[in-house]
Amino acid sequence: MAKRKQERRAGSMIDPAQLPPLNNETINELARMIDMGRFVEALIILEALREEHPREPILYKLLGTAYAEIGDLASAGERWEEAQRLDPGDPSLWRLL
C-alpha cells in the first residue's frame, strides 16, 4: 500500500506535504478561486487533494465545476459522476449531470 501511495504522489504537481489541509476553510477558498476565474490554480490543487483524498465527493464536485469553466465538459462530467457515485444523496449534483 505504501508503495502505491508513493507512486501516486510521484505524478502530482504539488508535494503532498505542501497541500493545505482538507477542511471547510480550504474548500471555501478553492470555491472562491473558481468563482474568481483562477481555474488552473484551483485544478492543480484540487487534483493533488483528490489524489490524497480519493473518497471526498466535494473535491470531485469542485473539479467538475472548474473543468466545465475551462470548457472540458468530458472531464467535468466524469468528475461529477464520481461525486454522485460517492454521495448519491447530494441533490445539487442532479442539475450538473
Coordinates of N, CA, C and O in Angstrom, one line a residue:
M1 N 0.8 -1.2 0.0 CA 0.0 0.0 0.0 C 0.9 1.3 0.0 O 0.6 2.2 -0.7
A2 N 1.9 1.3 0.8 CA 2.8 2.4 0.9 C 3.4 2.7 -0.5 O 3.5 3.9 -0.9
K3 N 3.8 1.7 -1.2 CA 4.5 1.8 -2.5 C 3.5 2.5 -3.5 O 3.8 3.3 -4.2
R4 N 2.2 2.0 -3.5 CA 1.2 2.5 -4.4 C 1.0 4.0 -4.1 O 0.9 4.8 -5.0
K5 N 0.9 4.4 -2.8 CA 0.7 5.8 -2.5 C 1.9 6.6 -2.9 O 1.7 7.7 -3.4
Q6 N 3.1 6.1 -2.8 CA 4.3 6.8 -3.2 C 4.3 7.0 -4.7 O 4.6 8.1 -5.2
E7 N 3.9 6.0 -5.5 CA 3.8 6.1 -7.0 C 2.8 7.2 -7.3 O 3.0 8.0 -8.2
R8 N 1.6 7.2 -6.7 CA 0.6 8.2 -7.0 C 1.1 9.6 -6.7 O 0.9 10.5 -7.5
R9 N 1.8 9.8 -5.6 CA 2.4 11.1 -5.3 C 3.4 11.6 -6.3 O 3.6 12.7 -6.6
A10 N 4.1 10.6 -6.9 CA 5.2 11.0 -7.9 C 4.6 11.8 -9.1 O 5.3 12.6 -9.6
G11 N 3.4 11.5 -9.5 CA 2.8 12.2 -10.6 C 2.1 13.5 -10.3 O 1.7 14.2 -11.1
S12 N 2.0 13.8 -9.0 CA 1.4 15.1 -8.6 C 2.2 16.3 -8.8 O 3.5 16.2 -8.7
M13 N 1.6 17.4 -9.2 CA 2.3 18.6 -9.4 C 2.7 19.3 -8.1 O 3.5 20.2 -8.1
I14 N 2.1 18.9 -7.0 CA 2.3 19.5 -5.7 C 2.8 18.4 -4.8 O 2.2 17.4 -4.7
D15 N 3.8 18.7 -4.0 CA 4.3 17.8 -3.0 C 3.2 17.7 -2.0 O 2.7 18.8 -1.4
P16 N 2.7 16.5 -1.6 CA 1.7 16.3 -0.7 C 1.9 17.0 0.7 O 1.0 17.5 1.3
A17 N 3.2 17.2 1.0 CA 3.5 17.9 2.3 C 3.1 19.4 2.2 O 3.0 20.0 3.3
Q18 N 3.0 19.9 1.0 CA 2.7 21.3 0.9 C 1.2 21.6 0.6 O 0.8 22.7 0.5
L19 N 0.4 20.6 0.6 CA -1.0 20.7 0.3 C -1.7 21.3 1.6 O -1.3 21.0 2.7
P20 N -2.7 22.1 1.3 CA -3.4 22.6 2.5 C -4.2 21.5 3.1 O -4.5 20.5 2.4
P21 N -4.6 21.6 4.4 CA -5.4 20.6 5.0 C -6.8 20.6 4.3 O -7.3 21.6 3.8
L22 N -7.4 19.4 4.3 CA -8.8 19.3 3.7 C -9.8 19.6 4.8 O -10.1 18.8 5.7
N23 N -10.2 20.8 4.8 CA -11.2 21.3 5.8 C -12.1 22.3 5.1 O -11.9 22.6 3.9
N24 N -13.1 22.8 5.8 CA -14.1 23.8 5.3 C -13.4 25.0 4.7 O -13.8 25.6 3.7
E25 N -12.4 25.5 5.4 CA -11.7 26.7 5.0 C -11.0 26.5 3.6 O -11.1 27.4 2.8
T26 N -10.4 25.4 3.5 CA -9.7 25.1 2.2 C -10.8 24.9 1.1 O -10.6 25.5 0.0
I27 N -11.8 24.2 1.4 CA -12.9 24.0 0.4 C -13.5 25.4 0.0 O -13.7 25.7 -1.2
N28 N -13.7 26.2 0.9 CA -14.3 27.6 0.6 C -13.3 28.4 -0.2 O -13.7 29.1 -1.1
E29 N -12.0 28.3 0.1 CA -11.0 29.0 -0.6 C -10.9 28.5 -2.1 O -10.8 29.3 -3.0
L30 N -11.0 27.2 -2.3 CA -11.0 26.7 -3.6 C -12.2 27.1 -4.4 O -12.1 27.4 -5.6
A31 N -13.4 27.1 -3.8 CA -14.6 27.6 -4.4 C -14.5 29.1 -4.8 O -14.9 29.5 -5.9
R32 N -13.8 29.9 -3.9 CA -13.6 31.3 -4.3 C -12.7 31.4 -5.5 O -12.9 32.3 -6.3
M33 N -11.6 30.6 -5.5 CA -10.7 30.6 -6.6 C -11.5 30.4 -8.0 O -11.2 31.1 -9.0
I34 N -12.3 29.4 -7.9 CA -13.1 29.1 -9.1 C -14.0 30.3 -9.5 O -14.1 30.7 -10.6
D35 N -14.7 30.8 -8.5 CA -15.6 32.0 -8.7 C -14.8 33.2 -9.3 O -15.4 34.0 -10.0
M36 N -13.5 33.3 -8.9 CA -12.7 34.4 -9.3 C -12.0 34.2 -10.7 O -11.3 35.0 -11.2
G37 N -12.3 33.0 -11.2 CA -11.7 32.7 -12.5 C -10.3 32.1 -12.5 O -9.6 32.0 -13.5
R38 N -9.8 31.7 -11.3 CA -8.5 31.1 -11.1 C -8.6 29.6 -11.3 O -8.2 28.8 -10.4
F39 N -9.1 29.2 -12.5 CA -9.4 27.8 -12.7 C -8.2 26.9 -12.7 O -8.2 25.8 -12.1
V40 N -7.1 27.2 -13.4 CA -6.0 26.3 -13.5 C -5.3 26.1 -12.1 O -5.0 25.0 -11.7
E41 N -5.2 27.2 -11.3 CA -4.6 27.1 -10.0 C -5.5 26.2 -9.1 O -5.0 25.3 -8.4
A42 N -6.8 26.4 -9.2 CA -7.7 25.6 -8.4 C -7.7 24.1 -8.9 O -7.6 23.2 -8.0
L43 N -7.6 23.9 -10.2 CA -7.5 22.5 -10.7 C -6.2 21.8 -10.2 O -6.3 20.6 -9.8
I44 N -5.1 22.5 -10.2 CA -3.9 21.9 -9.7 C -4.0 21.4 -8.3 O -3.6 20.3 -7.9
I45 N -4.5 22.3 -7.4 CA -4.7 22.0 -6.0 C -5.7 20.9 -5.8 O -5.5 20.0 -5.0
L46 N -6.8 21.0 -6.5 CA -7.9 20.0 -6.4 C -7.5 18.7 -6.8 O -7.8 17.7 -6.1
E47 N -6.7 18.6 -7.9 CA -6.3 17.2 -8.4 C -5.3 16.6 -7.4 O -5.3 15.4 -7.1
A48 N -4.4 17.5 -6.8 CA -3.5 16.9 -5.8 C -4.2 16.5 -4.5 O -3.9 15.4 -4.0
L49 N -5.2 17.3 -4.1 CA -6.0 16.9 -3.0 C -6.8 15.6 -3.2 O -6.9 14.7 -2.4
R50 N -7.3 15.5 -4.5 CA -8.1 14.3 -4.8 C -7.2 13.0 -4.8 O -7.6 12.0 -4.3
E51 N -5.9 13.2 -5.2 CA -5.0 12.0 -5.1 C -4.8 11.6 -3.6 O -4.7 10.4 -3.3
E52 N -4.8 12.5 -2.7 CA -4.6 12.2 -1.3 C -5.9 11.8 -0.6 O -5.9 11.1 0.4
H53 N -7.1 12.3 -1.1 CA -8.4 12.0 -0.5 C -9.4 11.6 -1.6 O -10.3 12.3 -2.0
P54 N -9.2 10.4 -2.2 CA -9.9 9.9 -3.3 C -11.4 9.7 -3.0 O -12.2 9.5 -4.0
R55 N -11.8 9.7 -1.8 CA -13.2 9.4 -1.5 C -14.0 10.6 -1.0 O -15.1 10.5 -0.4
E56 N -13.5 11.8 -1.3 CA -14.2 13.0 -0.9 C -15.0 13.6 -2.0 O -14.4 14.2 -3.0
P57 N -16.3 13.5 -2.0 CA -17.1 13.9 -3.1 C -17.0 15.4 -3.4 O -17.1 15.8 -4.6
I58 N -16.8 16.2 -2.4 CA -16.7 17.7 -2.7 C -15.6 18.0 -3.6 O -15.7 18.9 -4.4
L59 N -14.5 17.3 -3.5 CA -13.4 17.5 -4.4 C -13.7 17.3 -5.9 O -13.4 18.0 -6.8
Y60 N -14.5 16.2 -6.1 CA -14.9 15.8 -7.4 C -15.9 16.9 -7.9 O -15.9 17.2 -9.1
K61 N -16.8 17.3 -7.1 CA -17.8 18.3 -7.4 C -17.1 19.6 -7.9 O -17.4 20.2 -8.9
L62 N -16.1 20.1 -7.1 CA -15.4 21.3 -7.4 C -14.5 21.1 -8.7 O -14.5 22.0 -9.5
L63 N -13.9 19.9 -8.8 CA -13.2 19.6 -10.0 C -14.1 19.7 -11.3 O -13.7 20.3 -12.3
G64 N -15.2 19.1 -11.2 CA -16.2 19.2 -12.3 C -16.5 20.6 -12.7 O -16.6 21.0 -13.8
T65 N -16.8 21.4 -11.7 CA -17.1 22.8 -11.9 C -15.9 23.6 -12.6 O -16.1 24.3 -13.6
A66 N -14.7 23.3 -12.1 CA -13.5 24.0 -12.7 C -13.3 23.5 -14.1 O -13.0 24.3 -15.0
Y67 N -13.4 22.2 -14.4 CA -13.3 21.7 -15.7 C -14.3 22.3 -16.7 O -14.0 22.6 -17.8
A68 N -15.5 22.4 -16.2 CA -16.6 22.9 -17.0 C -16.3 24.4 -17.4 O -16.5 24.8 -18.5
E69 N -15.8 25.1 -16.4 CA -15.5 26.5 -16.7 C -14.4 26.7 -17.7 O -14.4 27.7 -18.4
I70 N -13.5 25.8 -17.9 CA -12.4 25.9 -18.9 C -12.9 25.2 -20.2 O -12.1 25.1 -21.1
G71 N -14.1 24.7 -20.2 CA -14.6 24.1 -21.4 C -14.4 22.6 -21.6 O -14.7 22.1 -22.7
D72 N -13.8 21.9 -20.6 CA -13.5 20.5 -20.7 C -14.7 19.8 -20.1 O -14.7 19.3 -19.0
L73 N -15.8 19.7 -20.9 CA -17.0 19.1 -20.4 C -16.9 17.6 -20.2 O -17.6 17.1 -19.3
A74 N -16.1 16.9 -20.9 CA -15.9 15.5 -20.7 C -15.3 15.2 -19.3 O -15.8 14.4 -18.6
S75 N -14.3 15.9 -19.0 CA -13.7 15.8 -17.6 C -14.6 16.2 -16.6 O -14.7 15.6 -15.5
A76 N -15.4 17.3 -16.8 CA -16.3 17.8 -15.9 C -17.4 16.7 -15.6 O -17.7 16.4 -14.4
G77 N -17.9 16.1 -16.6 CA -18.9 15.1 -16.4 C -18.4 13.9 -15.7 O -19.0 13.3 -14.8
E78 N -17.1 13.5 -16.0 CA -16.5 12.3 -15.2 C -16.4 12.7 -13.8 O -16.7 11.8 -12.9
R79 N -16.0 13.9 -13.4 CA -15.8 14.2 -12.0 C -17.1 14.3 -11.3 O -17.3 13.9 -10.2
W80 N -18.2 14.9 -12.0 CA -19.5 15.0 -11.3 C -20.1 13.6 -11.2 O -20.8 13.3 -10.2
E81 N -19.9 12.7 -12.1 CA -20.4 11.3 -12.0 C -19.7 10.6 -10.8 O -20.4 9.9 -10.0
E82 N -18.4 10.8 -10.6 CA -17.7 10.2 -9.5 C -18.3 10.9 -8.2 O -18.4 10.1 -7.2
A83 N -18.5 12.1 -8.1 CA -19.1 12.8 -7.0 C -20.4 12.2 -6.6 O -20.7 11.9 -5.5
Q84 N -21.2 12.0 -7.6 CA -22.6 11.4 -7.4 C -22.4 9.9 -6.9 O -23.2 9.5 -6.1
R85 N -21.5 9.2 -7.5 CA -21.2 7.8 -7.0 C -20.9 7.8 -5.5 O -21.3 7.0 -4.7
L86 N -20.0 8.7 -5.1 CA -19.5 8.8 -3.7 C -20.6 9.3 -2.8 O -20.6 9.0 -1.6
D87 N -21.5 10.2 -3.3 CA -22.5 10.8 -2.5 C -23.8 10.9 -3.3 O -24.2 12.0 -3.7
P88 N -24.5 9.7 -3.4 CA -25.7 9.7 -4.2 C -26.9 10.5 -3.7 O -27.8 10.8 -4.4
G89 N -26.8 10.9 -2.5 CA -27.9 11.7 -1.9 C -27.7 13.3 -2.1 O -28.6 14.0 -1.6
D90 N -26.7 13.7 -2.8 CA -26.5 15.1 -3.0 C -27.3 15.6 -4.2 O -27.0 15.4 -5.3
P91 N -28.4 16.3 -3.9 CA -29.3 16.7 -5.0 C -28.7 17.8 -5.9 O -29.1 18.0 -7.0
S92 N -27.7 18.5 -5.4 CA -27.1 19.6 -6.2 C -26.4 19.0 -7.4 O -26.2 19.7 -8.4
L93 N -26.0 17.7 -7.4 CA -25.3 17.1 -8.5 C -26.3 16.7 -9.6 O -25.9 16.6 -10.8
W94 N -27.6 16.6 -9.3 CA -28.6 16.2 -10.3 C -28.6 17.2 -11.4 O -28.7 16.9 -12.6
R95 N -28.5 18.5 -11.1 CA -28.6 19.5 -12.1 C -27.3 19.6 -12.9 O -27.3 20.1 -14.1
L96 N -26.2 19.1 -12.4 CA -24.9 19.2 -13.1 C -24.8 18.1 -14.1 O -24.0 18.3 -15.1
L97 N -25.4 17.0 -13.9 CA -25.3 15.8 -14.8 C -26.2 15.8 -15.9 O -27.2 16.3 -16.0

